[in-house]
Amino acid sequence: MPNLVYRRPGQPKFASFPLYKPVTSIGRDPDNDLVIDDSDLRPSHALIHFDGSSFTLQAVDRHSLIQQSGKRVKKKVLTHGDEFKMGRTTLSFLLVDEPRRRRSRDADESASRRLHELRKLHQFSKQLLGEYELTALVELLLDSTIDVSGADKGILVLMNNDGEPRVQAARDASRTSLSASDELVSDSIMSKVLRTKQPLIVSDAQGDSEFSNSQSVVNLNLCSVMCVPLLDRGSLIGLLVVGNDNVANLFTQEHLELLTIFAAQASLILTNAMLVNELKLDNEALAEKVEALSFGQIIGASDAMREIFRKVEKVAHTDVTVLIQGETGTGKELIARELHNRSHRAKGPFITINCGAIPENLLESELFGHVRGAFTGATQTKPGKFHLADGGTIFLDELGEMPLNLQVKLLRVLQERVVSKVGDTRNETVDIRVVAATNKDLDEEVREGRFREDLFYRLNVVTLHLPPLRNRDEDVILIANYFLSRFCEQFGVGNKALSNDSQIAMKKYSWPGNIRQLENRLKKAVILADRAMLEPDDLDLHAEDLETILDLAEAKERFQRNYINEVLARNNGNRTKTARDLGVDPRTIFRHLEKEASGAYDKP
């Protein structure tokens, strides 16, 4: 049988550990399958996966050091005789026990029987791994267990969400469902296994003084009974019971050992199936929630976004110019598309141009077009974006990057709705709606002389300020789950979910790149993460990057400081007017300015 041979630090003798489970965990925490008392090991250090044909060793995370021949190993398919180190512990992988010089006939027969059992175990796993629908899986599991154990009947008990045991199915050898109520779980045999989490064999149930009055023995007329726990990382998820109704002493300790191994396989597969089933239900609920909270292609439940949606609904049917302001990655183009799609121009073109991505000497031609011979390389007349948007909407992204000389031409388009190509003197009328977007503060740009004031006022008819993702606590997880569901389907990687720690970390992170950054992090995690439950490390969310939660006094002081500065700025630094607006004594403002000047706010 495949096993690990290892020697604990300070121990002269080697010990052996059989590898019979689909996943064997190794570490110093007592919840692991193989517990090694080595302070250099992490609580959960490594996993060995068995897929039915090969064993793969894998570090639990980037902090779990595994070495082979002095080199670090993160993941490796094991071969017979492989030797490696974890912490101060030396381990060897043996695919089969080392042969002895002499074998008795009994030993050969035992080995042959064990090989037969392993083949049945492999077949059992292959059957179950192909099924994820819980009801069908439960019936298949019971039928397979009855078959390999030689029993007449079987019962599967699973714990419900409240931690109470419930009979999930009862079957006989002819694959017929039996009537079995939840009262059976108070049965003395099952109660003992539920309490102890240890497998139990009753060779002659009807003659056993402790269990002869057991409900399963009486109701199902059982003579021989085996009951084993179904465990997931030490937690009880259910019970597997098999019995025979006419043969006493049918089951031996070897039968119980085999059933225990089957139960370990079944526990893993059942846990995965229940997780998949839960994720499917979560995805269905998410789809309904996303649909309810969607505004076209935009998802938002926060008050700030609901207000944006309300304004878009109001102005969409008009031709008024709209300016969208917000940080990079907040979804400005999606809002522009919604303005177009909800307008009477929806059947017309929606033309986008990024004013910051095109060199200045080419931008004029891109916007307004050019005639043949207008400049070197102009071999034919070409319409501009404004011509292409005729009858529809033009979206000018990153408008704050537009050079001043082109701002003059844009102002004329907004005022008169006429365009003249580069190198042409004729004016052409265009029927367009203009939507512009910028991540810059145009008020500041006007003050600094980098943006024309008259153009700013012409654009600033209706302004939509998109909030950054860090100010949309209600939306972060909702948007993340939407992306997660979409990417899992797109890349065909099965269902994945965000762990509790990931959700907390996501809410604490500032997301400087906003929704675009969130989308890219999730895409990477879906592709690279091996586990179904995504942890903060999978999303590159580390403790040092997360905002700390301030105590209330510090939070109040920070708000007060920022708010006084904001009101001072509005009043052009006038202290008396600021004090009057805030309803405080002017000395409060003077003390505030003294603390600002001395750096007292920043001292711990």
XYZ file of N, CA and C in Angstrom, residues 491-579:
267
model
N -13.837 30.727 -18.292
C -12.614 29.937 -18.347
C -12.844 28.456 -18.036
N -14.098 28.081 -17.777
C -14.429 26.667 -17.555
C -13.701 26.043 -16.390
N -13.623 26.759 -15.255
C -12.863 26.249 -14.108
C -13.767 25.765 -12.973
N -15.062 25.610 -13.208
C -15.952 25.196 -12.127
C -16.297 26.383 -11.241
N -17.061 26.109 -10.200
C -17.510 27.183 -9.319
C -16.442 27.546 -8.298
N -16.252 28.834 -8.093
C -15.351 29.345 -7.059
C -16.110 30.394 -6.247
N -15.655 30.603 -5.023
C -16.329 31.568 -4.153
C -15.291 32.335 -3.341
N -15.729 33.462 -2.771
C -14.862 34.291 -1.935
C -15.003 33.867 -0.480
N -13.874 33.622 0.179
C -13.925 33.267 1.592
C -14.334 34.481 2.406
N -14.680 34.230 3.661
C -15.036 35.308 4.576
C -13.895 36.311 4.712
N -12.663 35.795 4.874
C -11.499 36.674 5.020
C -11.300 37.532 3.769
N -11.561 36.948 2.585
C -11.416 37.709 1.339
C -12.416 38.863 1.279
N -13.639 38.601 1.689
C -14.665 39.644 1.638
C -14.334 40.789 2.591
N -13.815 40.444 3.769
C -13.427 41.482 4.727
C -12.266 42.301 4.162
N -11.269 41.611 3.594
C -10.097 42.295 3.033
C -10.493 43.204 1.872
N -11.425 42.745 1.035
C -11.856 43.544 -0.115
C -12.514 44.850 0.326
N -13.235 44.791 1.434
C -13.888 46.002 1.929
C -12.899 46.962 2.580
N -11.768 46.428 3.054
C -10.756 47.277 3.695
C -9.769 47.859 2.690
N -9.693 47.284 1.499
C -8.728 47.745 0.500
C -9.272 48.983 -0.203
N -8.388 49.896 -0.579
C -8.841 51.189 -1.145
C -9.152 51.119 -2.632
N -8.714 50.083 -3.352
C -8.964 49.921 -4.787
C -8.634 51.177 -5.583
N -7.345 51.568 -5.630
C -6.971 52.781 -6.392
C -7.318 52.681 -7.873
N -7.356 51.453 -8.422
C -7.725 51.288 -9.832
C -9.201 51.018 -10.032
N -9.962 51.072 -8.914
C -11.417 50.934 -8.936
C -11.889 49.619 -9.572
N -13.009 49.657 -10.306
C -13.630 48.418 -10.792
C -12.722 47.682 -11.767
N -11.956 48.420 -12.556
C -11.054 47.774 -13.517
C -9.994 46.948 -12.780
N -9.490 47.471 -11.666
C -8.499 46.737 -10.872
C -9.132 45.507 -10.228
N -10.339 45.666 -9.699
C -11.059 44.532 -9.105
C -11.283 43.440 -10.139
N -11.687 43.820 -11.329
C -11.933 42.851 -12.403
C -10.661 42.071 -12.734
N -9.540 42.760 -12.855
C -8.279 42.100 -13.215
C -7.783 41.172 -12.104
N -7.941 41.587 -10.842
C -7.512 40.738 -9.725
C -8.322 39.438 -9.699
N -9.621 39.552 -9.920
C -10.480 38.363 -9.886
C -10.198 37.448 -11.067
N -9.947 38.027 -12.226
C -9.635 37.214 -13.404
C -8.375 36.385 -13.153
N -7.353 37.025 -12.584
C -6.098 36.336 -12.271
C -6.343 35.215 -11.263
N -7.130 35.509 -10.214
C -7.380 34.513 -9.168
C -8.129 33.302 -9.715
N -9.116 33.532 -10.566
C -9.900 32.432 -11.143
C -9.000 31.517 -11.974
N -8.072 32.100 -12.710
C -7.199 31.316 -13.591
C -6.129 30.554 -12.793
N -5.523 31.211 -11.784
C -4.350 30.636 -11.121
C -4.649 29.854 -9.846
N -5.716 30.197 -9.132
C -5.972 29.540 -7.841
C -6.424 28.097 -8.039
N -5.852 27.184 -7.242
C -6.218 25.767 -7.346
C -7.435 25.429 -6.502
N -7.708 26.257 -5.487
C -8.803 25.937 -4.566
C -10.106 26.612 -4.992
N -11.219 26.032 -4.506
C -12.535 26.584 -4.853
C -12.837 27.836 -4.047
N -12.297 27.916 -2.828
C -12.554 29.072 -1.975
C -11.366 30.024 -2.086
N -11.579 31.196 -2.659
C -10.492 32.154 -2.879
C -10.174 32.902 -1.582
N -8.882 32.906 -1.225
C -8.414 33.583 -0.020
C -7.769 34.923 -0.406
N -7.519 35.807 0.599
C -6.922 37.124 0.286
C -5.636 37.035 -0.532
N -4.786 36.032 -0.264
C -3.534 35.894 -1.025
C -3.801 35.692 -2.514
N -4.882 34.988 -2.850
C -5.213 34.761 -4.258
C -5.535 36.072 -4.970
N -5.998 37.054 -4.203
C -6.378 38.353 -4.764
C -5.291 39.404 -4.539
N -4.100 38.946 -4.079
C -2.991 39.863 -3.780
C -3.399 40.934 -2.778
N -4.228 40.551 -1.808
C -4.642 41.472 -0.748
C -3.884 41.089 0.520
N -2.846 41.843 0.834
C -2.009 41.551 1.991
C -2.312 42.539 3.110
N -2.054 42.119 4.340
C -2.434 42.902 5.515
C -1.891 44.330 5.454
N -0.651 44.469 4.946
C -0.037 45.800 4.928
C -0.716 46.743 3.931
N -1.521 46.203 3.002
C -2.182 47.040 1.993
C -3.581 47.479 2.420
N -4.060 46.953 3.540
C -5.442 47.199 3.934
C -5.535 48.372 4.903
N -6.613 49.121 4.787
C -6.834 50.258 5.678
C -7.164 49.746 7.074
N -6.503 50.351 8.086
C -6.809 49.974 9.463
C -8.075 50.694 9.906
N -8.781 50.075 10.816
C -9.998 50.687 11.358
C -9.596 51.605 12.504
N -9.947 52.881 12.403
C -9.582 53.864 13.427
C -10.529 53.755 14.610
N -10.011 54.097 15.809
C -10.946 54.194 16.931
C -11.796 55.441 16.719
N -12.904 55.523 17.443
C -13.901 56.563 17.163
C -13.336 57.971 17.361
N -12.522 58.148 18.401
C -11.979 59.491 18.677
C -11.083 59.954 17.532
N -10.225 59.042 17.034
C -9.322 59.401 15.936
C -10.101 59.670 14.658
N -11.167 58.873 14.421
C -11.987 59.061 13.226
C -12.693 60.419 13.269
N -13.195 60.794 14.447
C -13.876 62.086 14.590
C -12.899 63.236 14.362
N -11.668 63.110 14.905
C -10.669 64.167 14.727
C -10.291 64.312 13.254
N -10.140 63.166 12.557
C -9.764 63.213 11.146
C -10.865 63.866 10.316
N -12.127 63.522 10.608
C -13.240 64.118 9.865
C -13.288 65.622 10.107
N -13.143 66.020 11.390
C -13.214 67.446 11.733
C -12.118 68.216 11.016
N -10.897 67.661 11.006
C -9.767 68.333 10.356
C -10.045 68.534 8.865
N -10.492 67.466 8.206
C -10.739 67.543 6.762
C -11.897 68.483 6.441
N -12.928 68.461 7.292
C -14.104 69.279 7.005
C -13.793 70.770 7.184
N -13.027 71.110 8.237
C -12.645 72.519 8.430
C -11.821 72.997 7.240
N -10.872 72.157 6.794
C -10.045 72.539 5.632
C -10.897 72.745 4.388
N -11.914 71.880 4.221
C -12.789 71.987 3.047
C -13.566 73.300 3.074
N -14.111 73.669 4.240
C -14.888 74.911 4.349
C -13.970 76.123 4.205
N -12.746 76.057 4.762
C -11.780 77.132 4.569
C -11.497 77.361 3.082
N -11.336 76.254 2.340
C -11.055 76.366 0.903
C -12.221 77.023 0.175
N -13.444 76.660 0.566
C -14.628 77.259 -0.077
C -14.684 78.767 0.181
N -14.192 79.158 1.370
C -14.233 80.573 1.746
C -12.916 81.294 1.442
N -12.096 80.670 0.565
C -10.820 81.277 0.166
C -9.941 81.634 1.366
N -9.987 80.811 2.395
C -9.127 80.992 3.566
C -9.639 82.000 4.578
N -10.831 82.524 4.381
C -11.390 83.520 5.309
C -11.794 82.814 6.609
N -11.032 83.083 7.693
C -11.231 82.362 8.954
C -12.532 82.765 9.649
N -12.820 84.060 9.627
C -14.020 84.541 10.319
C -15.282 83.976 9.678
N -15.343 84.024 8.337
C -16.518 83.485 7.644
C -16.627 81.968 7.869
N -15.477 81.266 7.888
C -15.488 79.816 8.115
C -16.042 79.497 9.497
N -15.607 80.252 10.508
C -16.110 80.040 11.869
C -17.613 80.283 11.929
